């Protein structure tokens, strides 16, 4: 009988592994502590595995390699670049708007050196951080004044807490919105200390409903843009101009949460119009709130524009300090807003708009070029076709609007086990160095090419696609 020595004697020691070629390399790259830690974890796993499988002890070079792999895997940035081929241009889970170089440079400057963030260079006195964009927002929207916070959820919270604490905020039932990521208007109101007064019904709210609700305790009339759904059929809502007249007559502020907040008229770029901030203010909104990273195409931000006296109160609320914008995004936002001064070139200079107006022929030509390389990469088990796609703007802008687009549909050749095969294929694309994110629909893995602007990078990594070529069970 051939008794092998106990496993602990067969496994190399931590010291021996550290002294191996790969072990030393790992120490140079990641330090002694991290390397020892990884080696211990690999040895532990080997002991566990060996107990189950009765394998022999691995040699020290193999353990060192496994440890180095482990450190490298865990050292990869968690905030990773991906290819957004979902067809949703402003995808909240993929970071919404991507920024143009001018904004990126401004952000980098703000990170690299001290900046005059709250400092007036001319007078040497203290300045205001919002001043860097206040004038621009007013210029682009016609607002008297503006203030900036972290995101639009923060903007709504701050406005409610300033103008309506302990008082009624009157909202139509049809507008009690939930935006993804747990932004629910009723919950925000409760946290802001405002009393929610729901009026009307889900499908119909009349001016008389507002009139009846406006009592002594009224703090504001709030209109929320129903950004991610549409109520159709037998419906009635009160136009902003009428709400504003009523609010004025009763001396309460009229607040319009626009959400997406287009700064320029989308019609001029051939898209369906979305209410602009300027229009909303012109219709008499006292305060308008909107996001920086939706249709505006900038960094995450919440913009509050409107009446000077109200903005002054909002800016003085101690909560403003807790919700203030950071310097990096503020620098990027300033650069983005400046692009809006030249609306003729905005569809080239602002990536969000460039993607939205990208002609379907361009995506079709791109799809035709990518078809063969993709077919070669996925192998014989799949049909790879150029396909028509319908992109969406996303992030609650024009929820029912689809933009005709083109892309690739990959369909398993065998019907049996096709669902599992598709999931595995989608996972293989996600496992690429730059994960490729598409979506599965109608029995195919689909890649909408509207947002693909790095064709070379996309093709360059296809050789690393690992598709399981075994036929399904
Ligand atoms: C998106 C949206 C919000 C939340 O804005 P964030 O910038 O995501 O915080 C609030 N209200 C409306 C109407 C929205 O569309």
Coordinates of C-alpha atoms and ligand atoms in Angstrom, one line a residue, residues 96 151-153 177 179 183 225 227 257 259 291 294, ligand 1:
X96 CA -26.4 58.1 -18.0
X151 CA -28.9 65.5 -8.2
X152 CA -32.5 66.3 -9.1
X153 CA -33.8 64.2 -6.2
X177 CA -44.2 59.5 -9.7
X179 CA -38.5 57.2 -10.8
X183 CA -37.2 58.1 -5.9
X225 CA -43.2 65.8 -15.2
X227 CA -41.2 61.4 -17.2
X257 CA -40.2 69.3 -11.4
X259 CA -36.9 65.8 -14.4
X291 CA -31.2 66.8 -13.7
X294 CA -30.3 63.2 -18.4
Ligands
LIG1 C1 -35.1 61.7 -13.0 C2 -36.1 62.5 -12.2 C3 -35.9 62.8 -10.9 C4 -34.7 62.4 -10.2 O1 -33.6 63.0 -10.7 P1 -32.1 62.5 -10.4 O2 -31.2 63.5 -11.1 O3 -32.0 61.1 -10.9 O4 -31.9 62.6 -8.9 C5 -36.9 63.6 -10.3 N1 -38.0 63.9 -10.9 C6 -38.3 63.6 -12.2 C7 -39.5 64.1 -12.8 C8 -37.3 62.9 -12.9 O5 -37.6 62.5 -14.2

